[in-house]
Short mmCIF file of C-alpha atoms in Angstrom, two decimals:
data_model
loop_
_atom_site.label_atom_id
_atom_site.label_comp_id
_atom_site.label_asym_id
_atom_site.label_seq_id
_atom_site.Cartn_x
_atom_site.Cartn_y
_atom_site.Cartn_z
CA MET A 1 -14.47 28.95 26.36
CA SER A 2 -14.18 25.42 24.99
CA ILE A 3 -14.83 26.74 21.48
CA LEU A 4 -11.88 29.05 21.90
CA ILE A 5 -9.72 26.18 23.14
CA ALA A 6 -10.81 24.02 20.21
CA ILE A 7 -10.08 26.73 17.65
CA LEU A 8 -6.73 27.60 19.15
CA THR A 9 -5.58 24.00 19.61
CA LEU A 10 -6.55 22.81 16.18
CA GLY A 11 -5.41 26.07 14.57
CA GLY A 12 -2.02 25.77 16.22
CA LEU A 13 -1.72 22.11 15.41
CA THR A 14 -2.62 22.49 11.74
CA PHE A 15 -0.35 25.52 11.43
CA LEU A 16 2.60 23.55 12.80
CA LEU A 17 1.91 20.58 10.57
CA ALA A 18 1.41 22.77 7.51
CA LEU A 19 4.71 24.51 8.24
CA MET A 20 6.42 21.15 8.49
CA LEU A 21 4.95 20.03 5.17
CA VAL A 22 5.92 23.27 3.43
CA ILE A 23 9.51 22.90 4.58
CA ALA A 24 9.55 19.21 3.64
CA ASN A 25 8.13 20.01 0.22
CA ARG A 26 10.94 22.50 -0.41
CA LYS A 27 13.67 20.20 0.86
CA LEU A 28 12.38 17.07 -0.82
CA TYR A 29 11.31 18.59 -4.13
CA VAL A 30 11.65 16.12 -7.01
CA TYR A 31 12.37 17.65 -10.39
CA GLU A 32 10.15 16.33 -13.16
CA ASP A 33 10.60 17.23 -16.77
CA PRO A 34 7.67 19.56 -17.60
CA ARG A 35 7.61 18.10 -21.11
CA ILE A 36 6.27 14.83 -19.68
CA ASP A 37 2.98 16.55 -18.79
CA GLU A 38 2.80 18.24 -22.18
CA VAL A 39 3.41 15.02 -24.07
CA GLU A 40 0.95 13.13 -21.89
CA ASP A 41 -1.71 15.69 -22.79
CA MET A 42 -1.05 15.02 -26.48
CA LEU A 43 -1.50 11.27 -26.05
CA PRO A 44 -5.00 9.75 -26.36
CA HIS A 45 -5.34 8.90 -22.61
CA ALA A 46 -6.60 5.46 -23.55
CA ASN A 47 -4.13 3.79 -21.15
CA CYS A 48 -4.51 0.66 -23.25
CA GLY A 49 -0.92 -0.54 -23.00
CA ALA A 50 -0.56 -1.38 -26.68
CA CYS A 51 2.77 0.52 -26.74
CA GLY A 52 4.22 -1.88 -24.18
CA TYR A 53 4.14 0.61 -21.31
CA PRO A 54 1.68 0.38 -18.40
CA GLY A 55 -0.17 3.52 -19.46
CA CYS A 56 0.04 6.85 -21.24
CA ARG A 57 2.10 8.55 -18.52
CA PRO A 58 4.95 5.99 -18.46
CA PHE A 59 4.90 6.08 -22.26
CA ALA A 60 5.19 9.88 -22.15
CA GLU A 61 8.17 9.53 -19.79
CA ALA A 62 9.82 7.09 -22.18
CA LEU A 63 9.12 9.44 -25.10
CA VAL A 64 10.72 12.38 -23.36
CA SER A 65 13.78 10.36 -22.35
CA GLY A 66 14.08 9.25 -25.99
CA ASP A 67 13.64 5.51 -25.41
CA VAL A 68 10.82 5.18 -27.93
CA LEU A 69 9.37 7.03 -30.89
CA PRO A 70 5.78 8.33 -31.04
CA GLY A 71 4.90 5.79 -33.73
CA LYS A 72 4.63 3.13 -31.02
CA CYS A 73 1.29 4.59 -29.96
CA THR A 74 -1.27 2.81 -32.09
CA VAL A 75 -4.26 4.75 -30.80
CA SER A 76 -3.17 8.29 -31.71
CA SER A 77 -4.13 9.70 -35.06
CA GLU A 78 -1.44 10.37 -37.64
CA GLU A 79 -1.59 14.10 -36.81
CA GLY A 80 -1.31 13.35 -33.10
CA ARG A 81 1.84 11.31 -33.57
CA GLU A 82 3.32 13.99 -35.79
CA ALA A 83 2.52 16.70 -33.26
CA ILE A 84 4.37 14.79 -30.55
CA ALA A 85 7.30 14.08 -32.87
CA HIS A 86 7.45 17.76 -33.80
CA TYR A 87 7.25 18.84 -30.16
CA LEU A 88 10.10 16.56 -29.13
CA GLY A 89 12.11 17.12 -32.31
CA VAL A 90 12.26 13.45 -33.22
CA SER A 91 11.03 11.42 -36.15
CA VAL A 92 7.61 9.78 -35.90
CA GLY A 93 9.06 6.32 -36.37
CA ALA A 94 7.20 3.89 -38.56
CA GLU A 95 5.60 1.00 -36.77
CA GLU A 96 4.04 -1.84 -38.62
CA LYS A 97 0.39 -2.07 -37.75
CA ILE A 98 -0.41 -4.97 -35.48
CA VAL A 99 -3.91 -6.36 -35.15
CA ALA A 100 -5.68 -9.08 -33.21
CA ARG A 101 -6.40 -12.22 -35.22
CA LEU A 102 -8.79 -15.01 -34.34
CA ALA A 103 -7.60 -18.59 -34.80
CA CYS A 104 -11.07 -20.06 -35.30
CA ALA A 105 -13.61 -19.97 -38.09
CA GLY A 106 -16.19 -22.20 -36.47
CA GLY A 107 -19.32 -20.09 -36.58
CA THR A 108 -22.73 -21.53 -35.77
CA ASN A 109 -23.31 -22.37 -39.45
CA VAL A 110 -20.38 -24.79 -39.59
CA ALA A 111 -19.64 -25.86 -36.01
CA LYS A 112 -21.96 -27.96 -33.91
CA ASN A 113 -22.86 -27.67 -30.30
CA ARG A 114 -22.77 -30.91 -28.33
CA ALA A 115 -24.69 -29.42 -25.44
CA GLN A 116 -27.01 -26.51 -24.98
CA TYR A 117 -25.43 -24.06 -22.56
CA GLU A 118 -28.02 -21.99 -20.75
CA GLY A 119 -26.01 -20.30 -18.00
CA LEU A 120 -24.56 -16.83 -17.71
CA GLY A 121 -23.98 -15.52 -21.21
CA THR A 122 -20.21 -15.10 -21.15
CA CYS A 123 -17.45 -17.25 -22.60
CA ARG A 124 -15.62 -17.32 -19.29
CA ALA A 125 -18.63 -18.75 -17.47
CA ALA A 126 -19.41 -21.19 -20.26
CA SER A 127 -15.83 -22.46 -20.48
CA LEU A 128 -15.82 -23.30 -16.77
CA ILE A 129 -18.42 -26.01 -17.42
CA SER A 130 -16.46 -28.74 -19.20
CA GLY A 131 -15.13 -26.19 -21.65
CA GLY A 132 -18.50 -24.96 -22.90
CA GLY A 133 -21.17 -26.56 -25.06
CA LYS A 134 -19.29 -26.48 -28.32
CA GLY A 135 -18.42 -29.75 -30.02
CA CYS A 136 -14.88 -28.57 -30.72
CA PHE A 137 -13.14 -28.15 -27.38
CA TRP A 138 -10.75 -25.53 -28.81
CA GLY A 139 -13.27 -23.44 -30.73
CA CYS A 140 -14.84 -20.05 -30.20
CA LEU A 141 -17.78 -20.20 -27.79
CA GLY A 142 -19.39 -17.17 -29.39
CA HIS A 143 -20.72 -15.37 -26.32
CA GLY A 144 -18.77 -12.28 -27.26
CA ASP A 145 -16.56 -11.55 -24.23
CA CYS A 146 -14.09 -10.06 -26.69
CA GLU A 147 -16.71 -7.74 -28.15
CA VAL A 148 -17.54 -6.47 -24.65
CA VAL A 149 -13.94 -6.03 -23.54
CA CYS A 150 -12.80 -4.14 -26.65
CA ASP A 151 -12.59 -0.44 -25.78
CA PHE A 152 -12.28 0.61 -29.40
CA ASP A 153 -15.39 -1.11 -30.85
CA ALA A 154 -13.08 -3.03 -33.17
CA ILE A 155 -14.71 -6.40 -32.52
CA THR A 156 -18.24 -7.24 -33.58
CA MET A 157 -19.98 -10.60 -33.48
CA ASN A 158 -21.22 -11.62 -36.94
CA GLN A 159 -24.48 -13.45 -37.68
CA HIS A 160 -22.77 -16.78 -36.95
CA SER A 161 -21.64 -15.68 -33.44
CA LEU A 162 -18.04 -15.35 -34.49
CA PRO A 163 -16.06 -12.20 -33.63
CA VAL A 164 -14.85 -10.12 -36.55
CA VAL A 165 -11.96 -7.71 -36.02
CA ASP A 166 -12.11 -4.36 -37.77
CA GLU A 167 -8.43 -3.97 -38.57
CA ALA A 168 -8.72 -0.22 -39.04
CA LEU A 169 -10.04 0.24 -35.49
CA CYS A 170 -7.88 -2.40 -33.77
CA THR A 171 -5.09 -0.89 -31.68
CA ALA A 172 -3.52 -4.19 -30.62
CA CYS A 173 -4.03 -3.41 -26.95
CA GLY A 174 -4.33 -7.13 -26.23
CA ASP A 175 -7.51 -7.05 -24.12
CA CYS A 176 -9.22 -9.66 -26.30
CA VAL A 177 -6.13 -11.86 -26.16
CA GLU A 178 -6.37 -11.83 -22.40
CA VAL A 179 -10.12 -12.29 -22.06
CA CYS A 180 -10.61 -15.23 -24.44
CA PRO A 181 -10.79 -18.40 -22.32
CA LYS A 182 -9.83 -20.46 -25.36
CA ASP A 183 -6.77 -18.29 -26.18
CA LEU A 184 -7.93 -17.85 -29.74
CA PHE A 185 -6.74 -14.29 -30.26
CA SER A 186 -3.15 -13.32 -30.92
CA LEU A 187 -1.52 -10.08 -31.99
CA GLN A 188 -0.14 -10.30 -35.50
CA PRO A 189 1.48 -7.80 -37.85
CA VAL A 190 -1.08 -6.93 -40.47
CA ASN A 191 1.09 -8.34 -43.29
CA HIS A 192 0.82 -11.85 -41.87
CA ARG A 193 -1.81 -12.71 -44.43
CA LEU A 194 -1.30 -16.46 -44.49
CA TRP A 195 -3.37 -17.54 -41.50
CA VAL A 196 -4.36 -20.80 -39.83
CA ALA A 197 -7.90 -20.17 -38.60
CA CYS A 198 -8.16 -23.26 -36.41
CA LYS A 199 -6.87 -24.51 -33.08
CA ASN A 200 -8.22 -28.05 -33.13
CA LEU A 201 -5.46 -30.38 -31.96
CA GLU A 202 -7.08 -33.57 -33.23
CA ALA A 203 -6.21 -35.29 -36.49
CA GLY A 204 -8.34 -37.00 -39.11
CA ASP A 205 -11.71 -36.41 -40.71
CA GLY A 206 -13.43 -37.12 -37.39
CA VAL A 207 -13.04 -33.47 -36.46
CA LEU A 208 -15.43 -32.54 -39.29
CA GLU A 209 -18.22 -34.07 -37.26
CA ASP A 210 -17.93 -31.07 -34.93
CA CYS A 211 -16.80 -28.39 -37.31
CA GLU A 212 -16.78 -28.32 -41.09
CA VAL A 213 -13.92 -25.85 -41.35
CA ALA A 214 -11.59 -27.53 -38.86
CA CYS A 215 -8.04 -28.54 -39.72
CA THR A 216 -7.86 -32.27 -40.25
CA ALA A 217 -4.06 -32.26 -40.04
CA CYS A 218 -3.75 -33.63 -43.59
CA ALA A 219 -0.52 -31.60 -43.94
CA LYS A 220 -1.14 -30.72 -47.60
CA CYS A 221 -0.34 -27.06 -46.85
CA ALA A 222 2.97 -28.04 -45.28
CA MET A 223 3.83 -30.15 -48.35
CA ASP A 224 2.94 -27.41 -50.82
CA ALA A 225 4.58 -24.55 -48.96
CA PRO A 226 7.99 -23.47 -50.23
CA GLY A 227 10.90 -24.33 -47.95
CA ASN A 228 10.18 -24.63 -44.25
CA LEU A 229 7.41 -22.06 -44.31
CA ILE A 230 4.87 -24.42 -42.74
CA THR A 231 5.56 -27.24 -40.33
CA MET A 232 3.00 -29.49 -38.67
CA MET A 233 2.99 -29.29 -34.91
CA HIS A 234 0.40 -30.92 -32.62
CA ASN A 235 -1.78 -31.67 -35.65
CA LEU A 236 -1.86 -28.04 -36.74
CA PRO A 237 0.13 -26.21 -39.40
CA VAL A 238 2.46 -23.60 -37.95
CA VAL A 239 3.54 -20.77 -40.23
CA ASP A 240 7.10 -19.60 -39.77
CA TYR A 241 6.70 -15.90 -40.46
CA SER A 242 10.46 -15.38 -40.55
CA GLU A 243 10.38 -17.12 -43.95
CA ASN A 244 8.89 -15.53 -47.04
CA HIS A 245 5.19 -15.91 -46.31
CA GLN A 246 3.69 -13.75 -49.05
CA THR A 247 2.38 -16.72 -51.00
CA GLN A 248 -1.07 -18.16 -51.51
CA VAL A 249 0.25 -21.56 -52.63
CA PRO A 250 -0.25 -23.38 -49.29
CA ILE A 251 -3.96 -22.60 -49.03
CA GLN A 252 -4.94 -24.02 -52.40
CA ARG A 253 -5.27 -27.72 -51.59
CA CYS A 254 -6.71 -27.32 -48.07
CA PRO A 255 -9.82 -29.53 -48.09
CA THR A 256 -11.68 -27.60 -45.40
CA GLY A 257 -10.41 -24.05 -45.75
CA ALA A 258 -8.81 -24.01 -42.32
CA ILE A 259 -5.74 -22.21 -43.70
CA VAL A 260 -6.72 -18.99 -45.39
CA TRP A 261 -5.38 -15.85 -47.00
CA LEU A 262 -6.58 -12.64 -45.38
CA ASP A 263 -6.91 -10.13 -48.19
CA GLU A 264 -6.03 -6.46 -47.77
CA SER A 265 -9.65 -5.60 -48.37
CA GLY A 266 -10.57 -7.68 -45.32
CA GLU A 267 -11.88 -10.56 -47.38
CA VAL A 268 -11.07 -14.15 -46.38
CA VAL A 269 -9.73 -16.04 -49.38
CA LYS A 270 -9.97 -19.82 -49.27
CA GLY A 271 -8.19 -22.36 -51.47
CA LYS A 272 -9.66 -23.63 -54.73
CA GLU A 273 -10.24 -27.14 -53.40
CA SER A 274 -11.82 -26.02 -50.16
CA LYS A 275 -15.35 -27.12 -49.56
CA LYS A 276 -17.86 -24.30 -50.15
CA ILE A 277 -19.97 -23.42 -47.17
CA VAL A 278 -23.45 -22.48 -48.30
CA ARG A 279 -25.46 -23.02 -45.13
CA LYS A 280 -26.68 -19.74 -43.66
CA GLY A 281 -28.63 -21.08 -40.70
CA GLU A 282 -27.43 -22.81 -37.59
CA ARG A 283 -25.88 -26.26 -37.69
CA ARG A 284 -27.97 -27.99 -35.06
CA ILE A 285 -27.21 -30.61 -32.46
CA GLY A 286 -27.41 -34.07 -33.95
CA TYR A 287 -27.69 -32.74 -37.49
CA THR A 288 -24.73 -33.45 -39.71
CA MET B 1 3.37 -5.27 37.25
CA THR B 2 4.69 -8.13 35.16
CA ASP B 3 1.81 -8.46 32.74
CA GLU B 4 2.29 -4.92 31.48
CA SER B 5 6.05 -5.11 31.06
CA LEU B 6 7.43 -3.63 27.83
CA TRP B 7 8.20 -7.10 26.48
CA TYR B 8 4.61 -8.16 27.09
CA ILE B 9 3.27 -5.07 25.33
CA PHE B 10 5.44 -5.82 22.31
CA ILE B 11 4.41 -9.48 22.08
CA ASN B 12 0.80 -8.56 22.68
CA ALA B 13 0.71 -5.97 19.88
CA SER B 14 2.65 -8.03 17.36
CA LEU B 15 1.38 -11.58 17.91
CA ILE B 16 -1.43 -12.12 20.40
CA SER B 17 -3.62 -9.28 19.20
CA ASN B 18 -2.00 -8.81 15.82
CA PHE B 19 -3.59 -5.74 14.26
CA VAL B 20 -4.29 -7.39 10.94
CA LEU B 21 -4.93 -11.01 11.78
CA ALA B 22 -6.68 -10.69 15.14
CA TYR B 23 -8.24 -7.20 15.07
CA PHE B 24 -8.76 -7.10 11.29
CA LEU B 25 -7.44 -3.56 11.07
CA GLY B 26 -5.52 -2.37 8.03
CA ILE B 27 -6.84 -5.08 5.75
CA CYS B 28 -6.65 -3.05 2.55
CA PRO B 29 -2.85 -2.84 2.23
CA PHE B 30 -2.70 -6.37 3.67
CA LEU B 31 -4.54 -7.62 0.58
CA GLY B 32 -3.50 -4.93 -1.85
CA VAL B 33 0.27 -4.67 -1.52
CA SER B 34 1.04 -8.24 -0.59
CA GLY B 35 1.69 -9.54 -4.10
CA LYS B 36 5.45 -9.22 -3.90
CA MET B 37 7.72 -9.82 -0.95
CA GLU B 38 9.83 -6.74 -1.65
CA THR B 39 7.01 -4.21 -1.73
CA ALA B 40 5.35 -5.93 1.22
CA THR B 41 8.44 -5.46 3.37
CA LYS B 42 8.77 -1.83 2.40
CA MET B 43 5.08 -1.15 2.90
CA GLY B 44 5.45 -2.72 6.34
CA ALA B 45 8.39 -0.44 7.06
CA ALA B 46 6.46 2.63 5.89
CA VAL B 47 3.44 1.75 8.04
CA THR B 48 5.66 1.04 11.04
CA PHE B 49 7.33 4.40 10.61
CA VAL B 50 4.00 6.21 10.40
CA MET B 51 2.78 4.26 13.43
CA ILE B 52 5.76 5.26 15.55
CA ILE B 53 5.56 8.93 14.58
CA SER B 54 1.80 9.13 15.03
CA SER B 55 2.03 7.24 18.32
CA MET B 56 4.50 9.80 19.68
CA CYS B 57 2.39 12.67 18.41
CA ALA B 58 -0.77 11.09 19.79
CA TYR B 59 0.85 10.80 23.20
CA GLY B 60 1.83 14.46 23.15
CA ILE B 61 -1.54 15.61 21.87
CA HIS B 62 -3.38 13.53 24.42
CA ALA B 63 -1.35 15.07 27.23
CA LEU B 64 -2.00 18.55 25.81
CA LEU B 65 -5.72 17.96 25.40
CA VAL B 66 -6.03 16.63 28.95
CA ALA B 67 -4.22 19.71 30.19
CA LEU B 68 -6.56 21.94 28.16
CA ASN B 69 -9.55 19.93 29.33
CA ALA B 70 -10.64 19.31 25.72
CA PRO B 71 -10.54 15.53 25.16
CA PHE B 72 -13.31 15.85 22.56
CA LEU B 73 -10.66 17.10 20.12
CA GLN B 74 -8.78 13.81 20.39
CA LEU B 75 -10.11 12.10 17.28
CA ILE B 76 -9.83 15.04 14.90
CA SER B 77 -6.34 15.92 16.11
CA TYR B 78 -5.16 12.36 15.60
CA ILE B 79 -6.54 12.36 12.07
CA VAL B 80 -4.78 15.62 11.22
CA VAL B 81 -1.47 14.39 12.61
CA ILE B 82 -1.68 11.03 10.82
CA ALA B 83 -2.59 12.65 7.50
CA SER B 84 0.36 15.03 7.71
CA THR B 85 2.77 12.27 8.70
CA VAL B 86 1.70 10.17 5.73
CA GLN B 87 2.18 13.18 3.46
CA LEU B 88 5.69 13.55 4.83
CA VAL B 89 6.47 9.85 4.35
CA GLU B 90 5.16 10.08 0.80
CA MET B 91 7.51 12.98 0.03
CA VAL B 92 10.46 11.17 1.57
CA ILE B 93 9.79 7.98 -0.38
CA LYS B 94 9.26 9.89 -3.62
CA LYS B 95 12.63 11.53 -3.11
CA MET B 96 14.55 8.51 -1.89
CA SER B 97 13.10 5.71 -3.98
CA PRO B 98 10.90 6.53 -7.00
CA ALA B 99 10.64 2.79 -7.77
CA LEU B 100 9.13 2.05 -4.37
CA PHE B 101 6.88 5.08 -4.78
CA LYS B 102 5.50 3.57 -7.97
CA ALA B 103 5.20 0.09 -6.49
CA LEU B 104 3.21 1.27 -3.49
CA GLY B 105 1.04 3.43 -5.72
CA ILE B 106 -2.34 4.36 -4.28
CA PHE B 107 -1.72 2.40 -1.08
CA LEU B 108 0.76 4.96 0.17
CA PRO B 109 -1.77 7.82 0.48
CA LEU B 110 -4.24 5.22 1.72
CA ILE B 111 -2.13 4.85 4.88
CA THR B 112 -3.79 8.16 5.77
CA THR B 113 -7.10 6.47 6.36
CA ASN B 114 -5.60 3.17 7.48
CA CYS B 115 -7.63 2.06 10.46
CA ALA B 116 -4.61 0.27 11.92
CA ILE B 117 -2.90 3.59 12.54
CA LEU B 118 -5.86 5.48 13.96
CA GLY B 119 -6.72 2.34 15.92
CA LEU B 120 -3.24 2.30 17.41
CA ALA B 121 -3.50 5.91 18.52
CA LEU B 122 -6.89 5.30 20.13
CA PHE B 123 -5.91 2.00 21.76
CA GLN B 124 -2.83 3.41 23.41
CA THR B 125 -4.84 6.31 24.81
CA ASN B 126 -7.55 3.97 26.11
CA LYS B 127 -4.99 1.67 27.69
CA GLY B 128 -3.33 4.65 29.34
CA TYR B 129 0.19 3.81 28.26
CA ASN B 130 3.02 6.14 29.15
CA PHE B 131 5.40 7.49 26.51
CA LEU B 132 7.80 4.53 26.49
CA GLU B 133 4.99 2.01 26.57
CA SER B 134 3.24 3.78 23.66
CA LEU B 135 6.43 3.66 21.66
CA VAL B 136 6.89 -0.06 22.28
CA TYR B 137 3.22 -0.63 21.51
CA ALA B 138 3.59 1.18 18.16
CA LEU B 139 6.76 -0.77 17.39
CA GLY B 140 5.02 -4.04 18.21
CA ALA B 141 1.96 -3.16 16.13
CA GLY B 142 4.20 -2.18 13.21
CA ALA B 143 6.21 -5.38 13.54
CA GLY B 144 3.02 -7.42 13.64
CA PHE B 145 1.66 -5.63 10.58
CA THR B 146 4.92 -6.20 8.69
CA LEU B 147 4.96 -9.84 9.77
CA ALA B 148 1.42 -10.40 8.49
CA LEU B 149 2.25 -8.69 5.20
CA VAL B 150 5.46 -10.67 4.72
CA LEU B 151 3.76 -13.97 5.54
CA ILE B 152 0.96 -13.49 3.06
CA ALA B 153 3.32 -12.11 0.41
CA GLY B 154 5.46 -15.25 0.75
CA LEU B 155 2.40 -17.47 0.41
CA ARG B 156 1.13 -15.55 -2.60
CA GLU B 157 4.50 -15.68 -4.33
CA GLN B 158 4.55 -19.45 -3.90
CA LEU B 159 0.95 -19.79 -5.05
CA ASN B 160 1.77 -17.92 -8.27
CA LEU B 161 3.78 -20.98 -9.25
CA ALA B 162 1.19 -23.51 -8.08
CA ASP B 163 -1.50 -25.06 -10.23
CA VAL B 164 -4.63 -23.47 -8.79
CA PRO B 165 -8.20 -23.98 -10.08
CA ASP B 166 -9.29 -21.08 -12.27
CA VAL B 167 -12.33 -20.21 -10.19
CA ILE B 168 -10.34 -19.44 -7.06
CA LYS B 169 -7.44 -17.60 -8.68
CA GLY B 170 -6.67 -14.04 -7.60
CA THR B 171 -8.66 -12.24 -4.93
CA ALA B 172 -10.63 -15.28 -3.79
CA LEU B 173 -7.48 -17.24 -3.10
CA THR B 174 -5.90 -14.29 -1.30
CA LEU B 175 -8.91 -14.01 1.00
CA VAL B 176 -8.88 -17.74 1.70
CA ILE B 177 -5.22 -17.81 2.69
CA ALA B 178 -5.75 -14.64 4.72
CA GLY B 179 -8.40 -16.53 6.65
CA ILE B 180 -6.14 -19.52 7.22
CA LEU B 181 -3.36 -17.21 8.33
CA SER B 182 -5.71 -15.58 10.82
CA LEU B 183 -6.67 -19.04 12.07
CA THR B 184 -3.04 -19.88 12.81
CA PHE B 185 -2.60 -16.62 14.69
CA MET B 186 -5.46 -17.61 16.96
CA GLY B 187 -2.92 -20.06 18.40
CA PHE B 188 -1.11 -17.13 20.01
CA ALA B 189 -4.24 -16.28 21.96
CA GLY B 190 -3.08 -18.88 24.47
CA LEU B 191 -0.16 -16.60 25.35
CA GLY B 192 -2.55 -13.85 26.46
CA LEU B 193 -3.82 -13.34 29.92
#
């Protein structure tokens, strides 16, 4: 008897509620453009946010409403972007490739540690303890948080514990920018080839004690640069990329090679007068 | 019976035994949707609405189940009713305010399994409230929930601008201020009987 009551009560209840929901669903139906789903399927589902939208779905919505062009998606392949452009009847839209760049060149062969850090092997943990063991307070700690956080395997740590960005794989999602406790990464258009690979805010040759490739704030690059291309700010050269920056003149007299030219082939070109770094091993504590 | 007057029931549900800060029910939206004052208020309104509807339904169902002599169906019936009500609220919000729908995100369907709402339905049955008392109890619980959400949202908005040590930023800080907030609400316990 109680089984019957249970079945009937719950059956009746669920039927009533289901009926209510069916009616509500009809009355409150929200029209969504079916193309949004189609376009979302064509996107890479990386949800990386490099396009400036929170994820692939909001980007698909913006694409369908015509606010952006498919070229904004840096993760899709060329064919993928073209397929979306063809589907929506718009042009692909050329976007200049943006990549993550590291403003530090202080690998273990040139930069000294002042203390041996033996805690949890992440930059975030290390930086919590008086900024990490590195002599240069601003430099890369080399525990590779950026390598771990990169979803596209674009960052690898080289033999000197310095991250190297593979520009072909980098989608400029900005995860490394966020994770670096020293704020060394920034997103730069790939044609910004004139690059200051240092964040040390101190001036004078004293900084070389900690890192052989640090900027000593000698300002030779700023003097040599045409026009107002480079200004010195907080003991660091700042490149004004709104000026004509396709020149290798400023790097030539840099004594340490802190300002460099990043070649299209991925090679780092240093100035003629820059000190050559020949050491392959680690630069040890107390050893200068 | 003065201690069970409607006014007392309201104060009791909203302040003295605040669902979030005294009974620790409904903690997940309390921590999850309390980043911004605006969404916190609207989440509070949505929860209050669901509370009132499910409280009315729970009263009716309880009466029906007692009449049918099947009180063992109480829990499952409440769950079904609450789930459907939340579904309805979700549809209404999606229609009326897509922006709010996005802001509430996953926490809107999570009202379904919000212990504050099921807790309300069970409490009012246990306390043997009549229809009007149940309604006031639901209103008070909803008001208390909204109050807790608004308070913590205000604190968190202010703390976004403050210089906070890195180690405590984010969830840790939210939990700490939630604890302090709960501590202050213990002061209302003196009003109880």
